[in-house]
Each structure stands twice: as structure tokens, then as C-alpha cells.
């Protein structure tokens, strides 16, 4: 029996225990600041697997001094990162298997058919907040390691499993892993890609644009200047920047994507009284950052673009908008299509699924940006979750797909780290 | 000595007592719900003047059944209206002198040079919230009555002084006066007109338009429909309605007014997250109502106009905007330019100021809409306040102008009600 067959059988036999583990993870509402109970389950599992365990609370002082840091919280007390290392016998390449334990809030509960934290299994799917993004992926990683251990497939390179906090709010958990010194020759992050392989990922930054007007009574609105009217000009102008930035992207991986690096204005808020002319409008949005781009260049380009506003409306010559970069940002990332880790993962995918994987550029950022740009670790994003339901009500994952991903990852790890004699 | 000279001298002699009265009024922060202490000062003064006093709390049940009612409060407990009647000897025309005791909140205190309720006098002006809108005008009314009383000028017609609550939030105080049965042959409201005479006044209504989109992740924003983008279409479309409505206004009184009945979008609020596509934007605004217009026709016109949105963008065919009428509304009002009350007021103005008054259409609504449309009482708006600082920080009134207005109003009342032998 070849190694793939062994791993496949092991996965089939462990389906129920995998479901139980995922259920336990989903039942812990590990939203920002409440990750510790889910991390306790990770720790227990790593202990059972006899990995070298490292548990620490990210140090906000160290993090804050790093330019890649972005978080809306002031402390990580009680929000530990957990790392488990499976030491290799030496002579092989190492790999980081990284997954985040935090989930986004469930939002409007009335839109959920079941309670988001009850983890109901129905028709081969497990439902609940985080099932797809990305506790299912984390279970795939833990299954892969467990299978290799229990099948006595010993490796030359190290396997470094990371269960991190804070991915959903800027990646401080993974940044803390990098700054703590965790390095490897490659990394896989099983974010919900629908089993596609994402060698490139869009980064993004949040910005805030404040548009100024002049207040007046609405009955004599011509005596004021409506910041709401001026905001419409700014919105139009920002659309032009999006067009300009996307016209430069020629990478064929983006051929099927209508807007490779969108600029999204997600919030608008202005005015204080229906019958007053609004003297201020605040726009908040995110700007997509292409895989090869530097954040600081994107910031400079947007600043320069907004300085062109007086060409649209001379009001802005005397009343320029304010541009701030606030809240979260996600570094973009990329790995060469010909990188050996890509080859290894693609070949493992083919062995298991008997077809070629779909390779696409990711429309969203992940902690892969931090691993690759800050840690200089070639990183691939590939996972079993259902992209479409991430952050949505009735989030779910297909259990069989989770097992398939575990099998592919186990094979990739064995190939990448090399099997010791 | 003629009557005008007597009244003029009386005003000059009572300048300090007028300032003391206004100071006491301004010192009471009679914002919505806190009118009673300022009304207590009115009551005390009416008692000194030996008028017939009527004090009552508006009955919200009676008010609510009237179509002109608009208020954001559920009770008027502790917010009394006060009326004082100076009975005439009979055979003359009666007049209502109406002023509101409520003031708008001071807003951002850092923009005030002095505390808004300290009533500082400087360079002939008295500063403070409500000085101009419209406690100064109320003092003019009380001075006029006091002068007529103390100068033994007895009248044939009744003088009905009304100190009402709630003008700033929809006029329920004056509506309650009308529904209580107070009627007269004419009315003067000394709102801050800069001593101009306003025979016509714009009404207005608040509306709320909800624009719908489809949420999506900002990184794949093309999978959603931005309610913020669609709101820009709606804003443009509403501008068209404003143009259409104003093109119909041919009254020469509006010749100098750039937009006789503006539509103002005062609030915009949409989206929940910078990196999500906004699925809803709420626009709140006020639509101006021309003096001759019926509110219900304006509502129907706006509804029909918004139903044309699919011609701008077919999105709206399947996803029409929602239109609600909420919060406050102010009825428009008009009195014929040749009405005897206009003539009487203009002629009194000329006697005191030795020049013709400026006659303009008012850009804002007042309780004059309720007096004229609901009470069928011909109403003129004319007062000493400084239009530009109403509702603004560092609101003030010129004390001499307040005395001039008092003199003009006293003369008008004497003429209108006729002096008894």
C-alpha cells in the first residue's frame, strides 16, 4: 500500500473524530478577545500529538514597533498564540502550517437557520461560525500531522503548526509568530479557497477620507456647501483611481477577475440634521494592494490622486479632503508559480483528486502576506472551506472536503519535508 | 406729543429693564422639554401686566389626531404653553402676538466664546442661545404690550400674547393654541427676520430615503451592489426634482432667492464595515414647500419622482428606494401683500425707521404656517433677531433693534386693534 493510500484510509477511519474536533472548535465563539477556549482545545490536541508546545500572549509593545502591525486592540492579554513543533530528523526542508483561530462575529442572528455556535451536521456539512473560515482548515492541518505521526511516517524537516489569533483584524497573531523567530522554508495556510491554490493574494488597507463643506440652514442651502454633494465628487474620483490601478495589472492569473484590486467605499457618514447642510462627510474604505506592491507606494499614490481633486471641482483647492490610514491592513503576498512548494502541493492535489488544481489569485488578504513579506517565507494559501460563506450567515464546510484537504496537505508535508529512512 | 413719540420715549426709558428681562430668559436653557422655567418668567410678567392668563400642557392625544401635528416627543407634561389676553373694549380687530420659548441646543460648546446661557452684553448686543431665535422677539412683544398699558393706550380689539413650546420641533405648541380655540383677525410672529417683513414663508417636511444594495466582501466588490454608488444616483435625481419644483415659482418676491424651496439632504449614513460593500444607505433631508402648496401634494410629487429612478438606473426597477415622511414638518404660510395687517405693519415701520421696510419671502417655516393654514389667521413674520446667527454659536441680538421692533409692534397693535376713546 503506498503512502497516499495509507493516509487516505487513515482519514476515512478518522472521519468521526475529525467531525467531533471541528464541532468542539465551532462551539467556542472565538471572536476577537475570546480565543482562549478554542486555543485550549488546540493545546490539548498538540499535547496528545506530543509536539513541542509554545504558548504566549503577543506582546503589544513589540508588535506596535513593527510597521506591519495593525490592530484595534491595546492588549493581547488572554489571547494566546499556540505553536506546536514536530521536530524532523534533520536534513529536510521545514514547513509552517498556519491557521487562525479567531472568527468574525455572527452578525444578524435572525439570518442564521441554526445557532452559529451549535455546530449542526446536516447532509455531510457542518454549520457554524468559523466552520469554513477557518476552523475546518485548522482541523485539516491537525489531521495531517496526526496521520503522519500515527502512520509512523517520520520526516527530515520540521513541521511547525501555528494556531494564531487576530487574523480577522490585521494579522497581529502571525506577526507575533514571525517576530518570535518562527521561520521555515515554506508555509501553507488553509484559508477557505474552495480547494483552489492561491499563489498570489491581494493585500488591502483601510482608509478614511474626510470631505469638508460649510453648514447652513437647509431652507437657504445655497448659503452653505454640502459635504454630501462634494462627497459624490470624491467617490467618482476614487473610482478613477481604481480604474487606473487595475489597468496596470496584466498578470494572466487575474484574467477572470473583473477588478483585481478593488477600492471599496464601505462606510459613508455625514451630516447631523435633516434640515441642515452637512459640513462634513466621512468615507471609510479599503484599497486593494496587488501582490507585488509595497504598501507605502499605494499610500503615496492615493494621496497624490486625491490631490488632483481640484481638477474635478475647484472647491477642493481651498478645502482639500483629509486622508488617514486607520484600522486594519493586510499585506499582499506572492510565491512564484514554479516554486517547489507549488509543485509539491499541485502534485499531491493531483494524486488525491485525480485532476489538476485550479490556480488563482486571491481576492483577499490572509496572514500569508505577513509570512511572505515580513517573514520571507514562501507561502501558499489552499484550503477546504467554502469561500462564498466566509463571514456570512449559515457558514458551513463540507466534511469530506476537509478530509481531502487533510490528505493533500499530509502528502505535501511528507514530500516537502522528506520522509526519513 | 404723538403716540409714536410716547412709545419711543417709553422704550428708551425701559431699555435696562428690557435687557434684564431678556437676560433672565436667555439664562433659562429652554431646550425641548425644559421650557417651564422660562415660561415661569413669562407668567410672572403677564401677571404684572394684569392680563388674563391661561396655562396648559398641550394634550398629546388631541394633537396627535390632527394631521398638522409633528413632534418627536410623546408627552408635553411639564412643557406648558402660556397665553395672556389683554381684553379690548370691543369693536376692534384682534391680534395674536406669538413667540416660541423653546431654543435649539447650543451644539459644540467649544465654538462659543461665552457660555450660551450666561447672556453677556457687549457693544450693544446680548449674546446667548435663544437671544435672536426668539427670546429677543418675545421681549419686543412684552415691551409693546407693557408700553401700551403703561401709556394708558386702551384698545378696542383683543391682544392675545402666546408663549408657545415646541416651535423648533414641529409647532405642536402653536397647534395646541389653535385647537384650544385661540383665534384673531391677524397675527404677528417676531421670528428673527432682521427687521424684514415676511408675508410668505416656506414650509418644509422631513423625509427619509432608504437606498438598497447587495453586500459583498470589498475584495470582490463586483459581486455586490454598492448602496453608496446607488445613493449618488438618487442624490442626482433628487437635485432634478428641486430644479423642477423651483422652475414653477414665478412670484417676484422670490426674485432674489437662488432656490426658493430647496431640497436639502442633511444626513447620509450607510455601510457597516470599510471592507464590505454597503447594502444600505439612508438619506435624510427636508423638502421646501412653497407658500401656496399643500403638504400632501408635495409628498405625492416626491413619491412619483422617485418612482422615475429606473429611468436613471435600471437597478431601481427591481430595488426601488423606500420613502418615509418622519419627524418634523412645518406648514407654509402666506398673507396677501395688500392685506391691511401688512399695510399697518409697514406704515408703523416707516414711522419708526423713516424708511420702507424690506418685504421678502421667508426661506424657513415658522409657526405662522399653523396659524394661517390651520387657524385661518392672517399672519406676518417680522422680528428683530439676526437671521444669520439663529441656530449658530455666538447667537446674539442687537438690543436697540429689539426696542425698535417693540416700538413698531406697539404702533401696529394700536393701529390694528384701534385705540378706544
Tab-separated table of C-alpha atoms in Angstrom, chain B residues 37 66 72 96 121-122 135 143 175 188 223 247 298-299 331 394:
chain	number	residue	atom	x	y	z
B	37	UNK	CA	-38.539	77.867	33.943
B	66	UNK	CA	-54.548	66.424	13.866
B	72	UNK	CA	-40.646	63.573	18.262
B	96	UNK	CA	-52.274	87.343	18.203
B	121	UNK	CA	-23.952	92.118	26.939
B	122	UNK	CA	-21.200	93.524	24.756
B	135	UNK	CA	-36.451	85.387	23.078
B	143	UNK	CA	-42.497	95.514	25.835
B	175	UNK	CA	-51.108	73.954	17.083
B	188	UNK	CA	-47.501	88.766	14.194
B	223	UNK	CA	-20.096	40.510	-6.548
B	247	UNK	CA	-38.815	76.343	-12.012
B	298	UNK	CA	-45.641	67.717	-2.278
B	299	UNK	CA	-45.459	64.223	-0.774
B	331	UNK	CA	-46.648	74.225	7.185
B	394	UNK	CA	-22.414	83.006	19.500
